[in-house]
Amino acid sequence: DGGITQSPKYLFRKEGQNVTLSCEQNLNHDAMYWYRQDPGQGLRLIYYSQIVNDFQKGDIAEGYSVSREKKESFPLTVTSAQKNPTAFYLCASTGRFQSTDTQYFGPGTRLTVL
Amino acid sequence: AQKITQTQPGMFVQEKEAVTLDCTYDTSDQSYGLFWYKQPSSGEMIFLIYQGSYDEQNATEGRYSLNFQKARKSANLVISASQLGDSAMYFCAMREGLAYSGAGSYQLTFGKGTKLSVIP
């Protein structure tokens, strides 16, 4: 079945460590996104990528980095420069030239800094 | 100013009754899209319904309909015949500009959500 997978589901990090969150899609979608959700809040855009080898900063990119070497994959690295990384992270994708530009989401990764 | 406003932090509805979740938006673009997502306690965001700014008819998808009032800049979600499984957070989101028209056109802005609880 086509869809978006994120791993791991839960991630614990010590302060000062970098961690990488995985996002893979087999929907043949061109664009992929990373969002952060804090308790009681909506989603905020971290980074997005419209095509391979290209990505753009979103509203809260500081302390995060991404790569887009393959169409199917858009990993997010949470660096030690991110001061408050504990949050729920959601990856999404959308295809070009769909009838609507609906974004479809993965199941999310919950990151906790110890 | 917030671009998406959901004024109801929490709502209760009796099972089998209809419920309306409010969403107002703010944009100066003529072309935009409005989305509703459901987030159960598991965390995944589930797409429910879409309304384009040029769509003349209100969108419907099964038990979900979108009450689109362009002049008032509101896009309320109506859930008919509520079920216990409808208990979740509901988010309204907006894409400004034409889809696929360039950098930034893919971005969604989300409201803070409404927590819906369905009572047996």
Coordinates of C-alpha atoms in Angstrom, one line a residue:
Chain A
D1 CA 0.0 0.0 0.0
G2 CA 1.2 3.5 -0.8
G3 CA 1.9 5.8 2.1
I4 CA 4.3 7.7 4.3
T5 CA 6.4 6.1 7.0
Q6 CA 8.2 7.8 9.8
S7 CA 10.7 6.2 12.1
P8 CA 11.2 5.8 14.9
K9 CA 7.9 6.4 16.5
Y10 CA 9.5 7.5 19.8
L11 CA 13.0 8.9 20.1
F12 CA 14.9 10.0 23.2
R13 CA 17.9 12.2 23.0
K14 CA 20.4 13.5 25.4
E15 CA 21.2 17.2 25.4
G16 CA 23.9 18.1 23.0
Q17 CA 23.3 15.1 20.6
N18 CA 22.2 15.3 17.0
V19 CA 19.4 13.0 16.0
T20 CA 17.9 12.1 12.6
L21 CA 14.2 11.4 12.0
S22 CA 13.4 9.4 9.0
C23 CA 10.6 10.0 6.5
E24 CA 9.9 7.8 3.4
Q25 CA 7.1 7.9 0.9
N26 CA 6.1 5.6 -1.9
L27 CA 3.4 7.8 -3.3
N28 CA 5.6 9.2 -6.1
H29 CA 5.0 12.7 -4.6
D30 CA 7.4 15.5 -5.5
A31 CA 7.0 17.7 -2.5
M32 CA 7.8 16.8 1.1
Y33 CA 7.5 18.7 4.3
W34 CA 8.5 18.6 8.0
Y35 CA 6.3 20.1 10.7
R36 CA 6.7 20.5 14.4
Q37 CA 3.7 20.3 16.8
D38 CA 3.9 21.4 20.4
P39 CA 1.2 20.5 23.0
G40 CA -2.0 22.4 22.4
Q41 CA -0.7 24.0 19.2
G42 CA -1.1 23.6 15.5
L43 CA 1.6 22.6 13.2
R44 CA 4.5 24.8 12.2
L45 CA 6.6 24.3 9.1
I46 CA 10.3 23.5 9.6
Y47 CA 11.5 22.7 6.0
Y48 CA 10.0 21.7 2.7
S49 CA 11.3 20.4 -0.5
Q50 CA 9.6 20.6 -3.9
I51 CA 12.1 18.5 -5.9
V52 CA 15.1 16.4 -5.3
N53 CA 18.3 18.2 -4.2
D54 CA 16.3 21.4 -3.4
F55 CA 14.7 22.5 -0.1
Q56 CA 13.5 25.6 1.5
K57 CA 13.4 26.9 5.1
G58 CA 10.0 27.2 6.7
D59 CA 9.0 29.3 9.7
I60 CA 11.1 27.6 12.3
A61 CA 14.2 26.2 10.6
E62 CA 16.8 27.2 13.1
G63 CA 18.5 24.2 14.7
Y64 CA 17.3 21.8 12.1
S65 CA 18.8 20.5 8.8
V66 CA 17.4 18.4 6.0
S67 CA 18.5 16.6 2.8
R68 CA 16.7 15.5 -0.3
E69 CA 18.9 13.1 -2.2
K70 CA 16.1 10.8 -3.3
K71 CA 12.5 11.6 -4.2
E72 CA 11.2 9.1 -1.7
S73 CA 13.2 10.3 1.3
F74 CA 13.4 13.5 3.3
P75 CA 15.3 13.0 6.6
L76 CA 15.3 15.7 9.3
T77 CA 18.2 16.2 11.6
V78 CA 17.6 17.9 14.9
T79 CA 20.9 19.5 15.9
S80 CA 22.2 20.4 19.3
A81 CA 21.6 24.0 18.3
Q82 CA 17.9 23.5 18.6
K83 CA 17.2 24.8 22.1
N84 CA 13.9 23.1 22.8
P85 CA 13.6 20.1 20.6
T86 CA 11.0 18.1 22.6
A87 CA 8.0 17.9 20.3
F88 CA 5.9 15.8 17.9
Y89 CA 7.3 15.8 14.4
L90 CA 5.2 15.2 11.4
C91 CA 6.3 14.6 7.8
A92 CA 4.0 15.2 4.8
S93 CA 4.0 14.9 1.1
T94 CA 2.0 16.1 -1.9
G95 CA 2.1 15.4 -5.6
R96 CA 2.3 17.9 -8.3
F97 CA -0.7 18.3 -10.5
Q98 CA -3.1 16.5 -8.3
S99 CA -6.7 17.8 -8.5
T100 CA -6.0 19.4 -5.2
D101 CA -2.6 20.0 -3.5
T102 CA -3.6 18.0 -0.4
Q103 CA -0.8 17.2 2.0
Y104 CA -0.8 13.7 3.3
F105 CA 0.9 12.9 6.6
G106 CA 2.9 10.2 8.2
P107 CA 2.3 8.8 11.7
G108 CA 4.8 11.1 13.4
T109 CA 7.8 10.8 15.6
R110 CA 7.7 11.9 19.2
L111 CA 11.1 13.3 20.3
T112 CA 12.0 13.8 24.0
V113 CA 15.1 15.4 25.2
L114 CA 16.3 13.9 28.5
Chain B
A1 CA -2.6 38.7 12.9
Q2 CA -3.4 35.0 12.9
K3 CA -4.2 33.7 9.4
I4 CA -6.3 30.8 10.7
T5 CA -8.5 31.2 13.8
Q6 CA -10.3 28.4 15.5
T7 CA -12.2 29.9 18.4
Q8 CA -13.5 26.7 20.0
P9 CA -10.7 25.1 22.1
G10 CA -13.1 22.2 23.0
M11 CA -16.6 21.0 21.9
F12 CA -18.9 18.4 23.1
V13 CA -21.6 16.7 21.0
Q14 CA -24.0 13.9 21.7
E15 CA -23.6 10.8 19.6
K16 CA -25.7 10.8 16.4
E17 CA -26.0 14.6 16.5
A18 CA -24.5 17.1 14.1
V19 CA -21.7 19.5 15.1
T20 CA -20.1 22.5 13.5
L21 CA -16.5 23.4 14.1
D22 CA -15.6 27.0 13.3
C23 CA -12.7 28.3 11.2
T24 CA -12.1 31.8 10.0
Y25 CA -9.2 32.8 7.8
D26 CA -7.3 35.9 6.8
T27 CA -5.7 36.3 3.4
S28 CA -5.5 39.0 0.7
D29 CA -5.0 36.4 -2.1
Q30 CA -7.9 35.7 -4.4
S31 CA -6.7 32.1 -4.9
Y32 CA -6.4 29.9 -1.9
G33 CA -7.3 26.5 -0.6
L34 CA -8.8 25.4 2.7
F35 CA -8.3 22.1 4.4
W36 CA -9.6 20.2 7.4
Y37 CA -7.6 17.5 9.2
K38 CA -8.5 15.2 12.0
Q39 CA -5.9 14.2 14.6
P40 CA -6.8 11.3 16.8
S41 CA -4.9 10.6 20.0
S42 CA -2.4 8.4 18.0
G43 CA -1.1 11.6 16.4
E44 CA -1.5 11.0 12.7
M45 CA -3.1 13.9 10.7
I46 CA -5.9 12.6 8.6
F47 CA -7.1 14.6 5.7
L48 CA -10.9 15.2 5.7
I49 CA -12.0 17.7 3.2
Y50 CA -10.8 20.5 0.8
Q51 CA -12.4 23.7 -0.5
G52 CA -10.9 25.8 -3.2
S53 CA -11.5 29.6 -3.2
Y54 CA -13.1 29.4 -6.6
D55 CA -15.3 26.4 -5.9
E56 CA -18.9 27.5 -6.1
Q57 CA -20.3 24.5 -4.3
N58 CA -19.6 23.6 -0.6
A59 CA -17.4 20.6 -0.4
T60 CA -18.8 17.3 0.9
E61 CA -17.1 14.1 1.8
G62 CA -19.4 11.5 3.4
R63 CA -20.5 12.8 6.8
Y64 CA -18.2 15.8 6.4
S65 CA -19.2 19.0 4.7
L66 CA -17.6 22.4 4.6
N67 CA -19.8 25.5 5.1
F68 CA -17.8 28.0 3.0
Q69 CA -18.8 31.6 3.3
K70 CA -16.3 33.6 1.3
A71 CA -17.4 37.1 2.1
R72 CA -17.2 36.3 5.8
K73 CA -13.9 34.4 5.3
S74 CA -15.2 31.4 7.2
A75 CA -14.8 27.7 6.4
N76 CA -16.7 25.8 9.1
L77 CA -16.6 22.0 9.2
V78 CA -19.9 20.2 9.7
I79 CA -19.9 16.6 10.9
S80 CA -23.3 14.9 10.6
A81 CA -24.4 12.0 12.7
S82 CA -21.4 12.1 15.1
Q83 CA -19.8 8.8 16.1
L84 CA -17.6 7.9 19.1
G85 CA -14.7 7.6 16.7
D86 CA -15.0 11.2 15.8
S87 CA -13.5 12.2 19.1
A88 CA -10.2 13.9 18.1
M89 CA -8.5 17.2 17.5
Y90 CA -9.6 19.0 14.3
F91 CA -7.4 21.4 12.5
C92 CA -8.3 24.0 9.8
A93 CA -5.5 24.9 7.4
M94 CA -5.0 27.3 4.5
R95 CA -2.8 27.3 1.4
E96 CA -2.4 30.8 0.0
G97 CA -2.0 31.4 -3.7
L98 CA -2.5 29.1 -6.6
A99 CA -1.4 25.5 -6.1
Y100 CA 1.9 24.8 -7.7
S101 CA 2.5 28.4 -8.6
G102 CA 5.9 28.8 -7.1
A103 CA 8.0 28.8 -3.9
G104 CA 5.8 29.1 -0.9
S105 CA 2.6 28.0 -2.7
Y106 CA 2.9 24.6 -1.2
Q107 CA 2.9 25.8 2.4
L108 CA 0.0 25.3 4.8
T109 CA -0.8 27.5 7.7
F110 CA -2.7 25.7 10.5
G111 CA -5.0 26.9 13.2
K112 CA -4.6 25.8 16.9
G113 CA -7.3 23.2 16.6
T114 CA -10.6 22.2 18.3
K115 CA -10.9 19.2 20.5
L116 CA -14.1 17.4 19.8
S117 CA -15.5 14.9 22.3
V118 CA -18.4 12.7 21.4
I119 CA -20.6 11.7 24.3
P120 CA -22.5 8.3 24.2

